[in-house]
């Protein structure tokens, strides 16, 4: 590997460091997740993805028709679609859909044997379905996580041929539930979820066998698992339409044809935005062993992306990185990253239980402690 995990300092803990120089745009490493899962509401709204790797299960045209609400829409250059429906398969027992036999086999061997509903008719009475529904009622879109990732994580431990190793791999992730200094519980354990924790816990207990994972099934263990997925979960997004657009950019066509195509794509995105808003991708969450060692910075030098249109993460340098330099990503999305220092630090404290002291936050330390919304309100009042 061209990176290594080592101690940053006693207060910050571990971080990921480069063992060579990386140019901007270079892939630093690629990594399969320990476990991943599609968001609950995303799946409920018919965003069709492989249950294991989150690869889209629609053609680009099918994707575009659904997102625009135009069932007669036809995409030019269908050869640019990356979907191969001939490889799709389903679990013969419960009907769960996969993009390939390879994904189905991997899922069954890792966790699905325990979680298979073993019925072709979903009746909403199975404990897994009840847990998923309960979660959906406390975690509406925009989604940031799903309790089903915990279920999959526990099933992975139960099915592992080396259970002790699987438990060790799970415990290596941060599962801190509170920031004692700030007297703040993790967001998933906060006021919004407090009244539902006992229900979610009791439903979880009905979903998986208990033997060998008792430490995770106590109330404290369950809260630790919620904090684990909350502080380590990395968002995953896949899309056949974005892959189609990327491939059309490589077409050898005339300037006039390119102009027509660009106009078509612009209108396509306008229609998708009008009909579906910002929710264009198959979205989910995953746990990555190596990526989780990356600390946050509001001026990151790397970013996670999904070049293979599935849950395989590619960490890409966004600027030149020197040998020995710490590799940092942003835990915030692009919108939050450009908000005020106070807003950024508040978001990070609620979701990750730390106060950011990156170079950008240190440079802005003298700024007033007001949220971005307050700043915008002040600007509007002064106009």
mmCIF file of C-alpha atoms in Angstrom:
data_model
loop_
_atom_site.group_PDB
_atom_site.id
_atom_site.type_symbol
_atom_site.label_atom_id
_atom_site.label_comp_id
_atom_site.label_asym_id
_atom_site.label_seq_id
_atom_site.Cartn_x
_atom_site.Cartn_y
_atom_site.Cartn_z
ATOM 1 C CA UNK A 1 0.000 0.000 0.000
ATOM 2 C CA UNK A 2 1.090 3.574 -0.680
ATOM 3 C CA UNK A 3 -0.529 4.776 2.562
ATOM 4 C CA UNK A 4 -0.202 3.900 6.224
ATOM 5 C CA UNK A 5 -2.236 4.430 9.378
ATOM 6 C CA UNK A 6 -0.288 5.953 12.247
ATOM 7 C CA UNK A 7 -0.744 8.103 15.345
ATOM 8 C CA UNK A 8 -1.265 11.795 14.680
ATOM 9 C CA UNK A 9 -1.210 12.941 18.308
ATOM 10 C CA UNK A 10 -2.749 11.886 21.593
ATOM 11 C CA UNK A 11 -5.760 14.189 21.191
ATOM 12 C CA UNK A 12 -6.524 13.443 17.530
ATOM 13 C CA UNK A 13 -5.696 9.747 17.521
ATOM 14 C CA UNK A 14 -4.819 7.952 14.288
ATOM 15 C CA UNK A 15 -4.702 9.265 10.751
ATOM 16 C CA UNK A 16 -3.858 8.142 7.239
ATOM 17 C CA UNK A 17 -0.520 9.221 5.750
ATOM 18 C CA UNK A 18 0.962 9.001 2.266
ATOM 19 C CA UNK A 19 4.079 6.931 1.667
ATOM 20 C CA UNK A 20 4.756 8.599 -1.693
ATOM 21 C CA UNK A 21 3.833 11.729 -3.640
ATOM 22 C CA UNK A 22 0.454 11.883 -5.357
ATOM 23 C CA UNK A 23 -0.429 14.320 -8.117
ATOM 24 C CA UNK A 24 -3.828 16.002 -8.099
ATOM 25 C CA UNK A 25 -6.348 13.645 -9.687
ATOM 26 C CA UNK A 26 -4.395 10.494 -8.846
ATOM 27 C CA UNK A 27 -6.145 7.514 -7.267
ATOM 28 C CA UNK A 28 -4.559 7.057 -3.836
ATOM 29 C CA UNK A 29 -6.207 3.683 -3.217
ATOM 30 C CA UNK A 30 -9.382 1.723 -3.912
ATOM 31 C CA UNK A 31 -11.277 -0.278 -1.321
ATOM 32 C CA UNK A 32 -14.216 -2.660 -1.045
ATOM 33 C CA UNK A 33 -16.452 -1.998 1.966
ATOM 34 C CA UNK A 34 -16.671 -4.238 4.981
ATOM 35 C CA UNK A 35 -20.428 -3.937 4.548
ATOM 36 C CA UNK A 36 -22.819 -1.587 2.725
ATOM 37 C CA UNK A 37 -26.558 -1.009 2.398
ATOM 38 C CA UNK A 38 -28.959 1.109 0.371
ATOM 39 C CA UNK A 39 -30.835 3.808 2.265
ATOM 40 C CA UNK A 40 -34.304 2.691 3.355
ATOM 41 C CA UNK A 41 -36.316 5.528 1.789
ATOM 42 C CA UNK A 42 -34.146 5.478 -1.333
ATOM 43 C CA UNK A 43 -35.139 1.857 -1.902
ATOM 44 C CA UNK A 44 -38.772 2.551 -1.016
ATOM 45 C CA UNK A 45 -38.945 5.224 -3.731
ATOM 46 C CA UNK A 46 -37.944 2.630 -6.347
ATOM 47 C CA UNK A 47 -34.319 3.596 -6.768
ATOM 48 C CA UNK A 48 -33.281 0.191 -8.059
ATOM 49 C CA UNK A 49 -29.853 -1.018 -6.968
ATOM 50 C CA UNK A 50 -28.050 -4.303 -6.440
ATOM 51 C CA UNK A 51 -28.733 -5.293 -2.840
ATOM 52 C CA UNK A 52 -25.037 -6.011 -2.321
ATOM 53 C CA UNK A 53 -22.920 -3.546 -4.296
ATOM 54 C CA UNK A 54 -25.520 -0.801 -5.045
ATOM 55 C CA UNK A 55 -24.880 -0.965 -8.788
ATOM 56 C CA UNK A 56 -27.962 0.416 -10.598
ATOM 57 C CA UNK A 57 -30.486 -2.116 -11.895
ATOM 58 C CA UNK A 58 -31.937 0.185 -14.546
ATOM 59 C CA UNK A 59 -30.789 1.126 -17.999
ATOM 60 C CA UNK A 60 -29.912 4.775 -18.494
ATOM 61 C CA UNK A 61 -33.159 5.261 -20.415
ATOM 62 C CA UNK A 62 -35.259 3.616 -17.700
ATOM 63 C CA UNK A 63 -33.469 5.764 -15.121
ATOM 64 C CA UNK A 64 -34.100 8.950 -17.107
ATOM 65 C CA UNK A 65 -37.764 8.114 -17.678
ATOM 66 C CA UNK A 66 -38.384 7.549 -13.962
ATOM 67 C CA UNK A 67 -36.507 10.644 -12.818
ATOM 68 C CA UNK A 68 -38.189 12.921 -15.354
ATOM 69 C CA UNK A 69 -41.628 11.324 -15.082
ATOM 70 C CA UNK A 70 -41.639 10.958 -18.877
ATOM 71 C CA UNK A 71 -42.322 7.298 -19.789
ATOM 72 C CA UNK A 72 -41.890 7.954 -23.523
ATOM 73 C CA UNK A 73 -38.462 9.586 -23.239
ATOM 74 C CA UNK A 74 -35.783 8.122 -25.520
ATOM 75 C CA UNK A 75 -32.067 8.601 -24.953
ATOM 76 C CA UNK A 76 -29.777 8.953 -27.955
ATOM 77 C CA UNK A 77 -26.639 6.814 -28.135
ATOM 78 C CA UNK A 78 -27.988 3.857 -26.117
ATOM 79 C CA UNK A 79 -24.611 2.166 -26.594
ATOM 80 C CA UNK A 80 -23.275 4.526 -23.915
ATOM 81 C CA UNK A 81 -25.396 2.813 -21.257
ATOM 82 C CA UNK A 82 -23.272 0.681 -18.895
ATOM 83 C CA UNK A 83 -26.098 -1.546 -17.617
ATOM 84 C CA UNK A 84 -25.980 -5.238 -18.548
ATOM 85 C CA UNK A 85 -29.364 -6.648 -17.545
ATOM 86 C CA UNK A 86 -28.433 -10.111 -18.815
ATOM 87 C CA UNK A 87 -26.326 -10.552 -15.662
ATOM 88 C CA UNK A 88 -29.097 -9.643 -13.209
ATOM 89 C CA UNK A 89 -30.251 -12.342 -10.811
ATOM 90 C CA UNK A 90 -32.393 -12.752 -7.704
ATOM 91 C CA UNK A 91 -32.383 -14.840 -4.537
ATOM 92 C CA UNK A 92 -34.652 -17.811 -5.272
ATOM 93 C CA UNK A 93 -35.875 -17.820 -1.661
ATOM 94 C CA UNK A 94 -36.735 -14.162 -1.007
ATOM 95 C CA UNK A 95 -36.481 -12.404 -4.361
ATOM 96 C CA UNK A 96 -33.713 -9.972 -3.373
ATOM 97 C CA UNK A 97 -32.190 -8.528 -6.548
ATOM 98 C CA UNK A 98 -28.517 -8.498 -7.507
ATOM 99 C CA UNK A 99 -26.543 -7.218 -10.479
ATOM 100 C CA UNK A 100 -24.691 -10.519 -10.920
ATOM 101 C CA UNK A 101 -24.262 -14.041 -9.630
ATOM 102 C CA UNK A 102 -20.972 -12.901 -8.101
ATOM 103 C CA UNK A 103 -22.723 -10.306 -5.929
ATOM 104 C CA UNK A 104 -25.456 -12.762 -4.971
ATOM 105 C CA UNK A 105 -22.903 -15.388 -3.935
ATOM 106 C CA UNK A 106 -20.779 -12.912 -1.998
ATOM 107 C CA UNK A 107 -23.820 -11.542 -0.178
ATOM 108 C CA UNK A 108 -25.068 -15.015 0.718
ATOM 109 C CA UNK A 109 -21.683 -16.082 2.035
ATOM 110 C CA UNK A 110 -21.134 -12.877 4.022
ATOM 111 C CA UNK A 111 -24.533 -12.061 5.577
ATOM 112 C CA UNK A 112 -27.582 -12.931 3.467
ATOM 113 C CA UNK A 113 -27.854 -16.558 4.663
ATOM 114 C CA UNK A 114 -28.847 -15.176 8.084
ATOM 115 C CA UNK A 115 -31.026 -12.359 6.749
ATOM 116 C CA UNK A 116 -32.838 -14.061 3.860
ATOM 117 C CA UNK A 117 -36.581 -13.556 4.360
ATOM 118 C CA UNK A 118 -37.192 -16.928 2.677
ATOM 119 C CA UNK A 119 -40.471 -15.880 1.124
ATOM 120 C CA UNK A 120 -41.357 -14.504 -2.282
ATOM 121 C CA UNK A 121 -44.105 -12.346 -0.753
ATOM 122 C CA UNK A 122 -43.139 -9.494 1.547
ATOM 123 C CA UNK A 123 -45.946 -9.122 4.092
ATOM 124 C CA UNK A 124 -44.479 -6.411 6.363
ATOM 125 C CA UNK A 125 -44.629 -8.747 9.361
ATOM 126 C CA UNK A 126 -41.074 -10.048 9.244
ATOM 127 C CA UNK A 127 -38.881 -8.517 12.011
ATOM 128 C CA UNK A 128 -36.457 -7.140 9.407
ATOM 129 C CA UNK A 129 -39.283 -5.374 7.604
ATOM 130 C CA UNK A 130 -40.690 -4.034 10.867
ATOM 131 C CA UNK A 131 -37.280 -2.705 11.894
ATOM 132 C CA UNK A 132 -36.830 -1.050 8.511
ATOM 133 C CA UNK A 133 -40.267 0.583 8.720
ATOM 134 C CA UNK A 134 -39.610 1.796 12.266
ATOM 135 C CA UNK A 135 -36.342 3.332 11.132
ATOM 136 C CA UNK A 136 -38.004 5.086 8.200
ATOM 137 C CA UNK A 137 -40.445 6.755 10.601
ATOM 138 C CA UNK A 138 -37.633 8.367 12.589
ATOM 139 C CA UNK A 139 -35.179 9.084 9.764
ATOM 140 C CA UNK A 140 -36.876 10.793 6.841
ATOM 141 C CA UNK A 141 -35.042 12.080 3.732
ATOM 142 C CA UNK A 142 -32.547 13.528 3.225
ATOM 143 C CA UNK A 143 -31.036 10.282 4.516
ATOM 144 C CA UNK A 144 -27.617 9.958 6.092
ATOM 145 C CA UNK A 145 -27.759 6.390 7.394
ATOM 146 C CA UNK A 146 -29.814 3.253 7.886
ATOM 147 C CA UNK A 147 -30.153 0.855 10.798
ATOM 148 C CA UNK A 148 -30.105 -1.983 8.275
ATOM 149 C CA UNK A 149 -26.350 -1.469 8.038
ATOM 150 C CA UNK A 150 -26.138 -2.605 11.678
ATOM 151 C CA UNK A 151 -28.182 -5.709 10.872
ATOM 152 C CA UNK A 152 -25.840 -6.550 8.021
ATOM 153 C CA UNK A 153 -22.787 -5.913 10.181
ATOM 154 C CA UNK A 154 -24.042 -8.288 12.885
ATOM 155 C CA UNK A 155 -25.022 -10.948 10.342
ATOM 156 C CA UNK A 156 -21.529 -10.707 8.880
ATOM 157 C CA UNK A 157 -20.047 -11.470 12.308
ATOM 158 C CA UNK A 158 -22.397 -14.428 12.841
ATOM 159 C CA UNK A 159 -21.604 -15.930 9.428
ATOM 160 C CA UNK A 160 -17.857 -15.310 9.617
ATOM 161 C CA UNK A 161 -15.672 -18.442 9.757
ATOM 162 C CA UNK A 162 -13.497 -16.452 12.188
ATOM 163 C CA UNK A 163 -15.952 -14.696 14.485
ATOM 164 C CA UNK A 164 -13.262 -13.232 16.758
ATOM 165 C CA UNK A 165 -11.595 -11.567 13.754
ATOM 166 C CA UNK A 166 -14.944 -10.221 12.511
ATOM 167 C CA UNK A 167 -15.652 -8.738 15.947
ATOM 168 C CA UNK A 168 -12.167 -7.205 16.020
ATOM 169 C CA UNK A 169 -12.721 -5.675 12.582
ATOM 170 C CA UNK A 170 -15.991 -4.160 13.820
ATOM 171 C CA UNK A 171 -14.530 -2.780 17.028
ATOM 172 C CA UNK A 172 -11.724 -1.012 15.163
ATOM 173 C CA UNK A 173 -14.272 1.568 14.003
ATOM 174 C CA UNK A 174 -14.953 4.516 16.257
ATOM 175 C CA UNK A 175 -18.087 3.858 18.319
ATOM 176 C CA UNK A 176 -17.967 6.840 20.655
ATOM 177 C CA UNK A 177 -21.466 7.764 21.788
ATOM 178 C CA UNK A 178 -20.860 11.111 23.522
ATOM 179 C CA UNK A 179 -18.443 14.012 23.657
ATOM 180 C CA UNK A 180 -17.930 14.376 27.387
ATOM 181 C CA UNK A 181 -16.379 17.853 27.158
ATOM 182 C CA UNK A 182 -19.327 19.254 25.212
ATOM 183 C CA UNK A 183 -21.861 17.071 27.068
ATOM 184 C CA UNK A 184 -23.282 16.127 23.688
ATOM 185 C CA UNK A 185 -24.621 12.750 22.589
ATOM 186 C CA UNK A 186 -24.199 11.604 19.015
ATOM 187 C CA UNK A 187 -26.947 12.827 16.685
ATOM 188 C CA UNK A 188 -28.426 9.322 16.280
ATOM 189 C CA UNK A 189 -28.737 9.126 20.066
ATOM 190 C CA UNK A 190 -30.037 12.658 20.500
ATOM 191 C CA UNK A 191 -33.462 14.070 21.230
ATOM 192 C CA UNK A 192 -34.881 13.264 17.791
ATOM 193 C CA UNK A 193 -34.253 9.523 18.250
ATOM 194 C CA UNK A 194 -34.412 9.184 22.054
ATOM 195 C CA UNK A 195 -38.042 8.050 22.249
ATOM 196 C CA UNK A 196 -37.521 5.418 19.564
ATOM 197 C CA UNK A 197 -34.270 3.819 20.760
ATOM 198 C CA UNK A 198 -35.946 1.155 22.897
ATOM 199 C CA UNK A 199 -38.313 0.204 20.046
ATOM 200 C CA UNK A 200 -35.470 -0.014 17.516
ATOM 201 C CA UNK A 201 -33.415 -2.042 19.999
ATOM 202 C CA UNK A 202 -36.214 -4.519 20.712
ATOM 203 C CA UNK A 203 -36.889 -4.988 16.992
ATOM 204 C CA UNK A 204 -33.190 -5.531 16.301
ATOM 205 C CA UNK A 205 -33.117 -8.301 18.907
ATOM 206 C CA UNK A 206 -35.724 -10.170 16.859
ATOM 207 C CA UNK A 207 -33.747 -9.905 13.612
ATOM 208 C CA UNK A 208 -30.558 -11.850 14.327
ATOM 209 C CA UNK A 209 -29.429 -14.829 16.446
ATOM 210 C CA UNK A 210 -27.807 -13.693 19.691
ATOM 211 C CA UNK A 211 -25.102 -16.283 20.238
ATOM 212 C CA UNK A 212 -21.587 -14.843 19.925
ATOM 213 C CA UNK A 213 -22.665 -11.205 19.540
ATOM 214 C CA UNK A 214 -24.163 -10.583 22.974
ATOM 215 C CA UNK A 215 -21.848 -7.611 23.594
ATOM 216 C CA UNK A 216 -23.508 -5.707 20.734
ATOM 217 C CA UNK A 217 -27.075 -6.479 21.787
ATOM 218 C CA UNK A 218 -27.160 -4.815 25.199
ATOM 219 C CA UNK A 219 -28.687 -1.310 25.284
ATOM 220 C CA UNK A 220 -25.181 0.174 25.581
ATOM 221 C CA UNK A 221 -23.876 -2.073 22.808
ATOM 222 C CA UNK A 222 -26.746 -1.044 20.537
ATOM 223 C CA UNK A 223 -26.070 2.632 21.185
ATOM 224 C CA UNK A 224 -22.425 2.003 20.381
ATOM 225 C CA UNK A 225 -23.429 0.460 17.045
ATOM 226 C CA UNK A 226 -25.582 3.472 16.203
ATOM 227 C CA UNK A 227 -22.633 5.742 16.993
ATOM 228 C CA UNK A 228 -20.378 3.463 14.942
ATOM 229 C CA UNK A 229 -22.421 3.785 11.756
ATOM 230 C CA UNK A 230 -23.046 7.464 12.474
ATOM 231 C CA UNK A 231 -19.390 8.407 12.815
ATOM 232 C CA UNK A 232 -17.925 5.994 10.238
ATOM 233 C CA UNK A 233 -20.610 5.543 7.594
ATOM 234 C CA UNK A 234 -19.499 6.800 4.181
ATOM 235 C CA UNK A 235 -22.184 7.776 1.711
ATOM 236 C CA UNK A 236 -22.374 5.828 -1.573
ATOM 237 C CA UNK A 237 -24.036 7.120 -4.729
ATOM 238 C CA UNK A 238 -24.503 5.325 -8.054
ATOM 239 C CA UNK A 239 -26.313 6.349 -11.236
ATOM 240 C CA UNK A 240 -26.753 4.931 -14.726
ATOM 241 C CA UNK A 241 -27.685 8.326 -16.177
ATOM 242 C CA UNK A 242 -24.469 9.937 -14.918
ATOM 243 C CA UNK A 243 -22.484 7.047 -16.405
ATOM 244 C CA UNK A 244 -24.300 7.512 -19.712
ATOM 245 C CA UNK A 245 -23.508 11.250 -19.697
ATOM 246 C CA UNK A 246 -19.839 10.543 -18.951
ATOM 247 C CA UNK A 247 -19.595 8.077 -21.806
ATOM 248 C CA UNK A 248 -21.281 10.405 -24.282
ATOM 249 C CA UNK A 249 -18.491 12.904 -23.674
ATOM 250 C CA UNK A 250 -16.091 10.440 -25.325
ATOM 251 C CA UNK A 251 -18.163 10.043 -28.492
ATOM 252 C CA UNK A 252 -16.491 10.925 -31.781
ATOM 253 C CA UNK A 253 -19.231 13.164 -33.171
ATOM 254 C CA UNK A 254 -19.310 16.444 -35.079
ATOM 255 C CA UNK A 255 -19.471 19.842 -33.398
ATOM 256 C CA UNK A 256 -23.073 20.260 -34.521
ATOM 257 C CA UNK A 257 -24.023 16.857 -33.084
ATOM 258 C CA UNK A 258 -22.191 17.723 -29.866
ATOM 259 C CA UNK A 259 -24.138 20.962 -29.541
ATOM 260 C CA UNK A 260 -27.440 19.114 -29.999
ATOM 261 C CA UNK A 261 -26.408 16.466 -27.451
ATOM 262 C CA UNK A 262 -25.292 19.065 -24.885
ATOM 263 C CA UNK A 263 -28.625 20.859 -25.245
ATOM 264 C CA UNK A 264 -30.468 17.557 -24.784
ATOM 265 C CA UNK A 265 -28.462 16.752 -21.620
ATOM 266 C CA UNK A 266 -29.049 20.218 -20.162
ATOM 267 C CA UNK A 267 -32.798 19.828 -20.709
ATOM 268 C CA UNK A 268 -32.682 16.303 -19.292
ATOM 269 C CA UNK A 269 -31.157 17.503 -16.027
ATOM 270 C CA UNK A 270 -33.652 20.376 -15.849
ATOM 271 C CA UNK A 271 -36.514 17.903 -16.178
ATOM 272 C CA UNK A 272 -35.024 15.521 -13.628
ATOM 273 C CA UNK A 273 -34.503 18.361 -11.185
ATOM 274 C CA UNK A 274 -38.072 19.556 -11.709
ATOM 275 C CA UNK A 275 -39.571 16.077 -11.185
ATOM 276 C CA UNK A 276 -37.192 14.469 -8.661
ATOM 277 C CA UNK A 277 -35.298 17.369 -7.095
ATOM 278 C CA UNK A 278 -31.832 16.581 -5.792
ATOM 279 C CA UNK A 279 -32.559 12.887 -5.340
ATOM 280 C CA UNK A 280 -31.103 11.531 -8.568
ATOM 281 C CA UNK A 281 -28.831 8.707 -7.380
ATOM 282 C CA UNK A 282 -29.168 5.297 -5.830
ATOM 283 C CA UNK A 283 -27.908 6.213 -2.379
ATOM 284 C CA UNK A 284 -26.635 4.186 0.542
ATOM 285 C CA UNK A 285 -23.941 3.943 3.182
ATOM 286 C CA UNK A 286 -20.888 1.743 3.700
ATOM 287 C CA UNK A 287 -18.131 1.035 6.203
ATOM 288 C CA UNK A 288 -14.598 1.161 4.820
ATOM 289 C CA UNK A 289 -11.682 0.008 6.957
ATOM 290 C CA UNK A 290 -8.960 2.165 5.387
ATOM 291 C CA UNK A 291 -11.060 5.193 4.456
ATOM 292 C CA UNK A 292 -12.382 5.407 8.021
ATOM 293 C CA UNK A 293 -8.821 6.197 9.151
ATOM 294 C CA UNK A 294 -8.927 9.471 7.190
ATOM 295 C CA UNK A 295 -9.392 12.491 9.434
ATOM 296 C CA UNK A 296 -11.516 15.475 8.461
ATOM 297 C CA UNK A 297 -10.309 18.807 7.158
ATOM 298 C CA UNK A 298 -12.330 21.738 5.838
ATOM 299 C CA UNK A 299 -9.515 22.058 3.275
ATOM 300 C CA UNK A 300 -9.210 18.385 2.264
ATOM 301 C CA UNK A 301 -6.496 17.053 -0.005
ATOM 302 C CA UNK A 302 -8.496 13.990 -1.080
ATOM 303 C CA UNK A 303 -12.089 12.945 -1.694
ATOM 304 C CA UNK A 304 -13.897 9.602 -1.893
ATOM 305 C CA UNK A 305 -15.648 8.824 -5.155
ATOM 306 C CA UNK A 306 -17.187 5.826 -6.907
ATOM 307 C CA UNK A 307 -15.570 5.432 -10.298
ATOM 308 C CA UNK A 308 -16.937 1.909 -10.834
ATOM 309 C CA UNK A 309 -20.593 2.869 -10.273
ATOM 310 C CA UNK A 310 -20.896 0.481 -7.330
ATOM 311 C CA UNK A 311 -19.816 0.473 -3.682
ATOM 312 C CA UNK A 312 -16.095 0.203 -4.428
ATOM 313 C CA UNK A 313 -14.529 3.417 -3.102
ATOM 314 C CA UNK A 314 -11.758 5.256 -4.921
ATOM 315 C CA UNK A 315 -9.889 7.843 -2.850
ATOM 316 C CA UNK A 316 -8.701 10.547 -5.243
ATOM 317 C CA UNK A 317 -6.244 13.385 -4.552
ATOM 318 C CA UNK A 318 -7.797 16.820 -5.091
ATOM 319 C CA UNK A 319 -4.414 18.535 -4.936
ATOM 320 C CA UNK A 320 -0.783 17.414 -4.928
ATOM 321 C CA UNK A 321 0.077 15.388 -1.811
ATOM 322 C CA UNK A 322 3.639 15.083 -0.568
ATOM 323 C CA UNK A 323 5.261 11.964 0.834
ATOM 324 C CA UNK A 324 4.576 11.769 4.572
ATOM 325 C CA UNK A 325 1.639 14.210 4.405
ATOM 326 C CA UNK A 326 -1.571 13.340 6.227
ATOM 327 C CA UNK A 327 -4.419 12.469 3.861
ATOM 328 C CA UNK A 328 -7.618 14.249 4.900
ATOM 329 C CA UNK A 329 -11.107 14.228 3.460
ATOM 330 C CA UNK A 330 -14.156 16.356 4.215
ATOM 331 C CA UNK A 331 -16.840 14.768 6.372
ATOM 332 C CA UNK A 332 -19.150 17.566 5.216
ATOM 333 C CA UNK A 333 -20.906 17.810 1.875
ATOM 334 C CA UNK A 334 -20.007 20.591 -0.533
ATOM 335 C CA UNK A 335 -22.805 22.847 0.678
ATOM 336 C CA UNK A 336 -21.918 22.584 4.378
ATOM 337 C CA UNK A 337 -18.218 22.883 3.611
ATOM 338 C CA UNK A 338 -18.773 26.449 2.397
ATOM 339 C CA UNK A 339 -20.780 27.561 5.403
ATOM 340 C CA UNK A 340 -19.399 29.574 8.310
ATOM 341 C CA UNK A 341 -16.816 28.171 10.706
ATOM 342 C CA UNK A 342 -19.415 28.042 13.474
ATOM 343 C CA UNK A 343 -21.876 26.114 11.276
ATOM 344 C CA UNK A 344 -19.214 23.655 10.118
ATOM 345 C CA UNK A 345 -18.010 22.956 13.641
ATOM 346 C CA UNK A 346 -21.582 22.561 14.904
ATOM 347 C CA UNK A 347 -22.356 20.009 12.176
ATOM 348 C CA UNK A 348 -19.160 18.091 12.891
ATOM 349 C CA UNK A 349 -19.788 18.049 16.629
ATOM 350 C CA UNK A 350 -23.333 16.709 16.226
ATOM 351 C CA UNK A 351 -22.386 14.022 13.717
ATOM 352 C CA UNK A 352 -18.788 13.160 14.612
ATOM 353 C CA UNK A 353 -18.367 14.425 18.195
ATOM 354 C CA UNK A 354 -15.279 16.578 17.683
ATOM 355 C CA UNK A 355 -14.425 20.259 17.339
ATOM 356 C CA UNK A 356 -12.548 20.890 14.113
ATOM 357 C CA UNK A 357 -9.185 22.629 14.360
ATOM 358 C CA UNK A 358 -8.110 22.258 10.735
ATOM 359 C CA UNK A 359 -6.105 25.083 9.090
ATOM 360 C CA UNK A 360 -9.265 26.726 7.718
ATOM 361 C CA UNK A 361 -11.010 26.674 11.116
ATOM 362 C CA UNK A 362 -7.883 27.997 12.833
ATOM 363 C CA UNK A 363 -7.582 30.786 10.263
ATOM 364 C CA UNK A 364 -11.232 31.757 10.845
ATOM 365 C CA UNK A 365 -11.039 31.484 14.647
ATOM 366 C CA UNK A 366 -11.727 35.207 15.109
ATOM 367 C CA UNK A 367 -14.981 35.081 13.161
ATOM 368 C CA UNK A 368 -18.196 35.601 15.201
ATOM 369 C CA UNK A 369 -19.885 32.407 16.418
ATOM 370 C CA UNK A 370 -23.027 32.654 14.329
ATOM 371 C CA UNK A 371 -24.589 30.112 12.026
ATOM 372 C CA UNK A 372 -24.694 30.588 8.279
ATOM 373 C CA UNK A 373 -28.501 31.012 8.439
ATOM 374 C CA UNK A 374 -28.062 33.880 10.888
ATOM 375 C CA UNK A 375 -25.457 35.440 8.639
ATOM 376 C CA UNK A 376 -27.802 35.184 5.643
ATOM 377 C CA UNK A 377 -30.613 36.719 7.696
ATOM 378 C CA UNK A 378 -28.418 39.631 8.671
ATOM 379 C CA UNK A 379 -27.434 40.187 5.044
ATOM 380 C CA UNK A 380 -31.088 40.202 3.942
ATOM 381 C CA UNK A 381 -32.003 42.682 6.687
ATOM 382 C CA UNK A 382 -29.203 45.033 5.649
ATOM 383 C CA UNK A 383 -30.281 45.091 1.973
#
